Coordinates of C-alpha atoms and ligand atoms in Angstrom, one line a residue:
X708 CA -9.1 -32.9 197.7
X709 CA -11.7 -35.5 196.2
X710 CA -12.7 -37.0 193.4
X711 CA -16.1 -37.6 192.7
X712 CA -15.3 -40.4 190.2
X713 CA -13.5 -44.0 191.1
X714 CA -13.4 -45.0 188.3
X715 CA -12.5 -44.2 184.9
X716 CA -14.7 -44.5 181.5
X717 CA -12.6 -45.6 178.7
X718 CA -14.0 -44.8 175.1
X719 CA -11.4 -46.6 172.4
X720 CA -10.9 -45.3 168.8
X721 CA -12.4 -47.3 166.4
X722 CA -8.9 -47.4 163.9
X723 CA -5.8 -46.7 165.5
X724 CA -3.3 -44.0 163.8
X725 CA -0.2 -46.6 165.1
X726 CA -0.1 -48.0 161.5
X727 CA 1.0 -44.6 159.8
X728 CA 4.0 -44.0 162.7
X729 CA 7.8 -45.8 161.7
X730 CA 9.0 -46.5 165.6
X731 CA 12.5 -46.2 163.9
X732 CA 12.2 -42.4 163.4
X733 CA 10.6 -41.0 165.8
X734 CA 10.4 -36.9 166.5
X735 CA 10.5 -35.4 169.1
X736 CA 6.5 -34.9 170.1
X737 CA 5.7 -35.2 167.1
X738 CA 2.8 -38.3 167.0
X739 CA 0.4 -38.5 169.6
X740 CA -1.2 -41.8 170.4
X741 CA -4.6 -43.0 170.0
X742 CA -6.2 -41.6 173.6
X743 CA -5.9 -39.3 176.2
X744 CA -7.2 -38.9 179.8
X745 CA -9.3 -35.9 181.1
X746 CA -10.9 -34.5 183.9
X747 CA -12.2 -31.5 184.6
X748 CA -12.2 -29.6 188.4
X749 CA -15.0 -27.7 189.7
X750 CA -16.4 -27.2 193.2
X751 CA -13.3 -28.6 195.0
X752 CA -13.9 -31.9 193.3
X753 CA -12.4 -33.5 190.2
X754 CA -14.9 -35.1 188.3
X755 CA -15.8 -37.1 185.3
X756 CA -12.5 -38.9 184.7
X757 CA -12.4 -41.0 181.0
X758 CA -10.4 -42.1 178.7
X759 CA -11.3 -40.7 174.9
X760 CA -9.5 -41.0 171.5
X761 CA -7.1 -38.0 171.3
X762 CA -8.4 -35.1 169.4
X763 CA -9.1 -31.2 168.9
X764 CA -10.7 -29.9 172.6
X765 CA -13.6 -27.2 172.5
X766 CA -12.9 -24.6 174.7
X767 CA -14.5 -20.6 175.4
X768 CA -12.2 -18.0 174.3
X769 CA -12.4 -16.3 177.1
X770 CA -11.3 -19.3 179.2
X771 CA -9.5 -17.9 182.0
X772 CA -5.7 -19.7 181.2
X773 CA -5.6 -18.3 177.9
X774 CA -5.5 -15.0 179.2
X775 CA -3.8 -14.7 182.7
X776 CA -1.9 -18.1 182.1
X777 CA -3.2 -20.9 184.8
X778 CA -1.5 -23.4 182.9
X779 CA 0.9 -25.6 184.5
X780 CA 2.5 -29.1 182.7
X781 CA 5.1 -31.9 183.4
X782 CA 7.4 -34.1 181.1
X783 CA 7.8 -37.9 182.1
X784 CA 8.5 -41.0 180.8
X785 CA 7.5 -45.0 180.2
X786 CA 9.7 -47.3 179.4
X787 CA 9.7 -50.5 177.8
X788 CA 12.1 -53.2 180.1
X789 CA 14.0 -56.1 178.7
X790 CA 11.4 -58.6 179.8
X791 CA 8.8 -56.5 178.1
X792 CA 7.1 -54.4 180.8
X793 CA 6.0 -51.0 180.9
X794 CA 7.6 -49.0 183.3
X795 CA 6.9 -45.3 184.1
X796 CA 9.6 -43.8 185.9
X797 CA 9.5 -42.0 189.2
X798 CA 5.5 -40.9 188.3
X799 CA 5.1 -39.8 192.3
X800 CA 8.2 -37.5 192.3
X801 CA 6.6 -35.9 189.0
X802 CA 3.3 -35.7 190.8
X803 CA 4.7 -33.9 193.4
X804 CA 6.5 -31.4 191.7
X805 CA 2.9 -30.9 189.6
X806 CA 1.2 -30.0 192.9
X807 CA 4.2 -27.7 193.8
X808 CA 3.7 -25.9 190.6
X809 CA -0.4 -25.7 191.0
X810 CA 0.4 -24.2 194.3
X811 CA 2.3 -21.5 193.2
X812 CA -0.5 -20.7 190.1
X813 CA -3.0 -21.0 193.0
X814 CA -4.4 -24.4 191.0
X815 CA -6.1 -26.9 193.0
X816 CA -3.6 -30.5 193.5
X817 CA -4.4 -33.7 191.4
X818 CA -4.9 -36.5 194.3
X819 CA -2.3 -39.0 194.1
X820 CA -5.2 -41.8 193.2
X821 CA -6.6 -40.0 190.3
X822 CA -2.6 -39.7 189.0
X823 CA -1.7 -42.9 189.3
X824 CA -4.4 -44.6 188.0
X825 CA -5.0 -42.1 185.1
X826 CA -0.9 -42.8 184.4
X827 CA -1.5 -46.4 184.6
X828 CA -4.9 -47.2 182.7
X829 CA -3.4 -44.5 180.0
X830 CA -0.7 -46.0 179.2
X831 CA -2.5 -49.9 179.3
X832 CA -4.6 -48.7 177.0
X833 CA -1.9 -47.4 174.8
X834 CA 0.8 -50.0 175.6
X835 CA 1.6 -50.9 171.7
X836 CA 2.7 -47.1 171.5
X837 CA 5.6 -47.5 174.0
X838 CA 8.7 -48.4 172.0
X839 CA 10.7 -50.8 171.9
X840 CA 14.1 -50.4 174.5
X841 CA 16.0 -49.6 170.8
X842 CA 13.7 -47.6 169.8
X843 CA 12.8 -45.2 172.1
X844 CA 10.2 -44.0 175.0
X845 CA 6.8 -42.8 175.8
X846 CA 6.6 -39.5 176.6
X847 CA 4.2 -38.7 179.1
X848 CA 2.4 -35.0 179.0
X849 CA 0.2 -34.0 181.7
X850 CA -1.5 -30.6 181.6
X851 CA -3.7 -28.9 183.6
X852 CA -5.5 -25.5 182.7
X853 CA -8.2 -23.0 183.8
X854 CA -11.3 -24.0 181.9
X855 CA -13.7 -20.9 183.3
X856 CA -14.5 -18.4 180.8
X857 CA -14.9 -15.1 182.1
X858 CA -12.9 -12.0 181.2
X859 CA -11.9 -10.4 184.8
X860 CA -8.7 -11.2 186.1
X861 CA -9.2 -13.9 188.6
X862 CA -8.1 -16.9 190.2
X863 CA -10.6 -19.7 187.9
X864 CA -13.0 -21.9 190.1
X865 CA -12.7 -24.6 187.2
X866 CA -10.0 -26.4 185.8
X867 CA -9.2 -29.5 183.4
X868 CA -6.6 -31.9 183.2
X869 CA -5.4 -34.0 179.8
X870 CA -2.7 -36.7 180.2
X871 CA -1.3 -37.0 176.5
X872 CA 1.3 -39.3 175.5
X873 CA 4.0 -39.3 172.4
X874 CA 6.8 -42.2 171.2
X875 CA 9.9 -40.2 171.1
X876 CA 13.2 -41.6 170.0
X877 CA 16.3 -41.3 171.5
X878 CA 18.0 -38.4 172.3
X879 CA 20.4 -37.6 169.7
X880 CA 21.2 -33.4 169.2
X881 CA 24.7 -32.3 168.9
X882 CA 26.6 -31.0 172.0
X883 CA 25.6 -27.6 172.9
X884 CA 26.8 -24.3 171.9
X885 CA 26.0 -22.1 174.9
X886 CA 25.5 -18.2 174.9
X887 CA 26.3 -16.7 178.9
X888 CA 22.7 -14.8 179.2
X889 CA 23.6 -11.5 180.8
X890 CA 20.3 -9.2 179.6
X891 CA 17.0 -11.5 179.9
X892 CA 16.2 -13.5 182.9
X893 CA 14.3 -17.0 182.9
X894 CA 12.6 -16.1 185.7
X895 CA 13.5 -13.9 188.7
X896 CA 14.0 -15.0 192.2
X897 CA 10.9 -14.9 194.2
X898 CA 9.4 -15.5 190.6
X899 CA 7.6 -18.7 189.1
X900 CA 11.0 -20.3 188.1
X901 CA 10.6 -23.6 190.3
X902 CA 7.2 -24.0 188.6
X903 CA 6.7 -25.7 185.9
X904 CA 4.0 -23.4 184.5
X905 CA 3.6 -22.3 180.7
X906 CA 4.8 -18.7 180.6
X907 CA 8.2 -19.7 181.9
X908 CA 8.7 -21.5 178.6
X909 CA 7.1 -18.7 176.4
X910 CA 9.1 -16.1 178.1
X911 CA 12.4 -17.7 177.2
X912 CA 11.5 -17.9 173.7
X913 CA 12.7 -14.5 172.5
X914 CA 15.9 -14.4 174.5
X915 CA 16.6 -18.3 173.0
X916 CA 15.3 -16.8 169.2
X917 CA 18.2 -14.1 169.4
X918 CA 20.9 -16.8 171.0
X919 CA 20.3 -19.0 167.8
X920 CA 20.7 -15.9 165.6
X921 CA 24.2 -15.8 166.5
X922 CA 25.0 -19.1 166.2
X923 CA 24.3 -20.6 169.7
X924 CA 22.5 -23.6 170.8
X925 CA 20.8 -23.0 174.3
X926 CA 21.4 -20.5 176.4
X927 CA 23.3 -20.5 179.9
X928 CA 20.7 -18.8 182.2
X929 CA 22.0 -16.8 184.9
X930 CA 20.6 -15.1 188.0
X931 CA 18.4 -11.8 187.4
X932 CA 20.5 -9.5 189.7
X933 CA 24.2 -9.5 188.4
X934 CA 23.9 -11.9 185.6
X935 CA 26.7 -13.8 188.0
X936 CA 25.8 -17.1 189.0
X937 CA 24.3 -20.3 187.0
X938 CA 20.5 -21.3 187.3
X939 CA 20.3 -23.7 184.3
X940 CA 20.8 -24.8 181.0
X941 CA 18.2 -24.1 178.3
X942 CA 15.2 -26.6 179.8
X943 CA 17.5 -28.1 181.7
X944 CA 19.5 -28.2 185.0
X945 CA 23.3 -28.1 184.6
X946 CA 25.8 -29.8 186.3
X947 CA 29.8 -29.2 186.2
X948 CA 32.7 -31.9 187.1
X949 CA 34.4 -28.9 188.1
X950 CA 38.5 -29.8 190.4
X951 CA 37.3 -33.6 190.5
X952 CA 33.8 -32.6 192.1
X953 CA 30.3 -32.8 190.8
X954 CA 28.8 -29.8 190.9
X955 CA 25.4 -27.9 190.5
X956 CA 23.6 -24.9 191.4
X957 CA 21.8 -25.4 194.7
X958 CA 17.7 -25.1 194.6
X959 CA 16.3 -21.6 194.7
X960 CA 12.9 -20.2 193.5
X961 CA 14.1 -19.1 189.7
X962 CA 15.2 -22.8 189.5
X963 CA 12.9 -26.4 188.3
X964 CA 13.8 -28.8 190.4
X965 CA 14.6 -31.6 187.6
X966 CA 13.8 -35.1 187.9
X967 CA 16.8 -36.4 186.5
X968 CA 18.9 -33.6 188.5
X969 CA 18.0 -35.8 191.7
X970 CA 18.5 -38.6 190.0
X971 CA 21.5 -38.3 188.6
X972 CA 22.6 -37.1 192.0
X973 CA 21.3 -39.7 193.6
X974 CA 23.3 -42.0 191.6
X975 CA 26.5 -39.9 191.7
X976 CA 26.6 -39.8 195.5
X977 CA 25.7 -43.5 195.6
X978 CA 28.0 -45.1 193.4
X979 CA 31.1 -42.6 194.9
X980 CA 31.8 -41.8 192.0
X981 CA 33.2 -38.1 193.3
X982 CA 32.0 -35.6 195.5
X983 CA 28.5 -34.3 195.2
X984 CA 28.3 -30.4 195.8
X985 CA 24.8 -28.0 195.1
X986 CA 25.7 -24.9 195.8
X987 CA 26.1 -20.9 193.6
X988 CA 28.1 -21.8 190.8
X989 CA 29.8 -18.3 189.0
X990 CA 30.7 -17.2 186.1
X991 CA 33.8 -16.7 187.0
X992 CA 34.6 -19.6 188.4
X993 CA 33.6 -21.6 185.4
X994 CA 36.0 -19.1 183.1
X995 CA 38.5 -20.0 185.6
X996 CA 37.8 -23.6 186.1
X997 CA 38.0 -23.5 181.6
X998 CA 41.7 -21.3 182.6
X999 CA 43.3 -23.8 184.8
X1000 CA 42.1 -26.8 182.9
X1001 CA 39.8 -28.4 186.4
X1002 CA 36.8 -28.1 184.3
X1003 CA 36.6 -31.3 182.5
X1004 CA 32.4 -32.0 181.5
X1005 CA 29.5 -29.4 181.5
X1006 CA 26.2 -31.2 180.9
X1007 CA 22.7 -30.2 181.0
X1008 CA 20.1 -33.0 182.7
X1009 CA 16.6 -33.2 181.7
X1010 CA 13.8 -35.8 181.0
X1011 CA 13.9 -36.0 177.2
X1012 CA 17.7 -36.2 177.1
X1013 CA 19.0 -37.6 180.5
X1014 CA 22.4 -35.8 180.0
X1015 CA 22.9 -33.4 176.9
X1016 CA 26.8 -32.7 176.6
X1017 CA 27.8 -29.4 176.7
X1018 CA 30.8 -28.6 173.7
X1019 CA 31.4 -25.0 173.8
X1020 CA 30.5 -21.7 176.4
X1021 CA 31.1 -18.3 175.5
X1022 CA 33.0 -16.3 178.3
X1023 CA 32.9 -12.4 177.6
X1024 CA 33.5 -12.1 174.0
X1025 CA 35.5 -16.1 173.9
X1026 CA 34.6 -19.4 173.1
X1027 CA 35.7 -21.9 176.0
X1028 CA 35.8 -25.7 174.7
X1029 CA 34.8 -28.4 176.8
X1030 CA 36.9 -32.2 175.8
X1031 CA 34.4 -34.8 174.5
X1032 CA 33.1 -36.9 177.3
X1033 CA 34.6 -40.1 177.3
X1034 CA 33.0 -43.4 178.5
X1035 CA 34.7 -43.1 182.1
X1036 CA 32.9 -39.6 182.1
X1037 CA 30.7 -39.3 185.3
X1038 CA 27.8 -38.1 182.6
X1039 CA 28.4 -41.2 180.6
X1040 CA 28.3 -43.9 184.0
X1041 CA 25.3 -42.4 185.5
X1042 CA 23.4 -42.1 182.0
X1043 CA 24.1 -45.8 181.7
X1044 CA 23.6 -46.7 185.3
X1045 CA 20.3 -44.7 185.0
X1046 CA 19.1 -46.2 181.6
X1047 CA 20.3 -50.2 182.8
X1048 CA 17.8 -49.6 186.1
X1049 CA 15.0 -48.2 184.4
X1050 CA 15.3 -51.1 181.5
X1051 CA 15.4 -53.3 184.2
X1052 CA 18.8 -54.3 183.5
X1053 CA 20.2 -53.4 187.3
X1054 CA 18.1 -53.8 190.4
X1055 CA 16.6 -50.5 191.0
X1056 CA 17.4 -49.8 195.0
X1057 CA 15.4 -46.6 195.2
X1058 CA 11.9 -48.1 194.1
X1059 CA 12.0 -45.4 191.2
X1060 CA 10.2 -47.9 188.3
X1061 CA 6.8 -47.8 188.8
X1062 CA 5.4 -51.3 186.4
X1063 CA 2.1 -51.2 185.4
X1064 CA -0.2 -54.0 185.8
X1065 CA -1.7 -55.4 182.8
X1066 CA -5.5 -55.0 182.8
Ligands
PLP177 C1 13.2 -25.2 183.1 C2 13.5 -26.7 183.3 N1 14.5 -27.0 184.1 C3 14.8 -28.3 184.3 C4 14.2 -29.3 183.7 C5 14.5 -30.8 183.9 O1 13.5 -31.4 184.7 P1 13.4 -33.0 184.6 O2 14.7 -33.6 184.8 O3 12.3 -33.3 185.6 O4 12.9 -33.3 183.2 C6 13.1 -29.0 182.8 C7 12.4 -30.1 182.1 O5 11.3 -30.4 182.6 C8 12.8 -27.6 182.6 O6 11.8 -27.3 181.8

């Protein structure tokens, strides 16, 4: 794959909005900073890279992704370190897991060079909208979409991609209340599950709208057969310290493969904290690990909130209750462990920061 352009315009906005935003309270995707990257695909070639001020996009309505849904995003993250650099974590494990999730919506890959230098000259010329360590991150959205308006159903021979970015807070919701999900499926085996790709996420909505009607947080997903074994958590991978070990539902095509679930992995294995096991993860033995008093933390693992702790499942008509994780918790070392190397607080072994130059 190529790219016809080396380099990357850069129009600036004559005001910025950062003015109007109060870093202290900060929402969830809720302001978007002054610019945004784009380029658009077409003839095997991704073209006409720049940087614009953020703003409305004009597209046909018969463009092909709002129909047949050739829309595929990721979720990642800058930081700002304790010596005041900007560091965007693990950017070519996310660009991977992009291209794994174009392949599967038969989308053309984003080169490595035209990532990583849209990730970096983005975010330069942002830099006053990452927060401060205290006060939060950048979230980083890239998107790519079908651009070619034409009604049949068909594979699109153009496509665009927008990198977006948004100063989020820390992560601060309540433990979960989960719901068992044993009538709709995430995604089905075989399915686009281990894609990030936009449907997935508008296809849980209903089943998610009916578990907070009855008083749930999330939803615990389970597999599309027998509504038997785990896949995930809401948006998020789930682990389980489950008889003393860590475990987690081994890889499969109805799962994501979560940034932070190798992460944190990563980290548990390293540090020895306890064994490390992916494998099918029941129902049952959950109930039973709730019964005989071996499962001691349930947490879900995701970009925006590193570890979410998980407070209460309901079992077949009964609400099992999970102890508060204390600070000797597993979630609670390798969040901090995590949080200290990408602050650049503790060496970072694995080469995960990625800093960016100043221009
Ligand atoms: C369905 C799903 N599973 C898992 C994850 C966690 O992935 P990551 O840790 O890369 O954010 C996400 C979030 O991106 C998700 O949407």
């Amino acid at each position: 794959m190529s790219t016809a352009t080396s380099t990357i315009s850069v129009e600036r906005v004559k005001q910025s909005r950062i003015s109007s935003v109060d870093f202290k309270k900060l929402e969830f995707g809720h302001h978007l900073a002054d610019h945004m990257f784009v380029a658009d695909y077409d003839k095997g070639v991704w073209n006409d890279a720049r940087i614009v001020p953020f703003g409305d996009i004009t597209v046909s309505p018969a463009v092909l992704s709002l129909h047949y849904g050739q829309s595929v995003f990721e979720g990642m993250k800058a930081f700002r370190t304790a010596s005041g650099e900007i560091n965007i974590f693990r950017p070519q494990k996310h660009l991977a897991r992009l291209n794994q999730s174009l392949d599967r919506m038969c989308m053309p890959p984003v080169p490595e060079e035209l990532f990583m230098t849209a990730l970096e000259s983005l975010v330069d010329v942002d830099a006053d909208w990452v927060p401060n360590a205290e006060d939060g991150t950048l979230y980083i959205r890239p998107l790519v979409f079908a651009t070619e308006a034409r009604l049949g159903v068909k594979v699109s021979d153009q496509y665009r991609l927008i990198i977006m970015t948004s100063p989020v807070g820390p992560y601060q919701a309540k433990p979960y209340r989960l719901k068992v999900e044993n009538r709709f499926v995430r995604t089905a085996e075989g399915g686009t599950g281990s894609a990030k790709c936009a449907g997935n996420y508008g296809g849980a909505f209903y089943p998610t709208q009916i578990a907070r009607q009855e008083g749930f947080d999330q939803i615990l997903w389970t597999d599309h057969k027998e509504h038997k074994y785990i896949d995930g958590v809401g948006m998020m991978n789930v682990m389980f310290v489950l008889g003393g070990k860590l475990v987690t539902p081994k890889l499969s095509s109805a799962i994501l493969e979560g940034v932070t679930r190798d992460s944190i992995l990563t980290l548990a294995r390293d540090m020895n904290i306890m064994p490390v096991e992916e494998r099918r993860i029941s129902i049952d033995e959950v109930k039973d690990g709730f019964l005989k008093g071996t499962l001691t933390e349930a947490f879900g693992t995701g970009t925006a909130a590193v570890v979410a702790p998980i407070a209460v499942i309901h079992i077949d008509g009964e609400d099992y209750e999970i102890p508060e994780a204390g600070p000797t918790s597993l979630q609670l070392q390798v969040k901090e462990k995590l949080n200290n190397m990408r602050l650049g607080l503790e060496p970072d072994p694995y080469g995960w920061n990625h800093i960016v130059k100043k221009s």
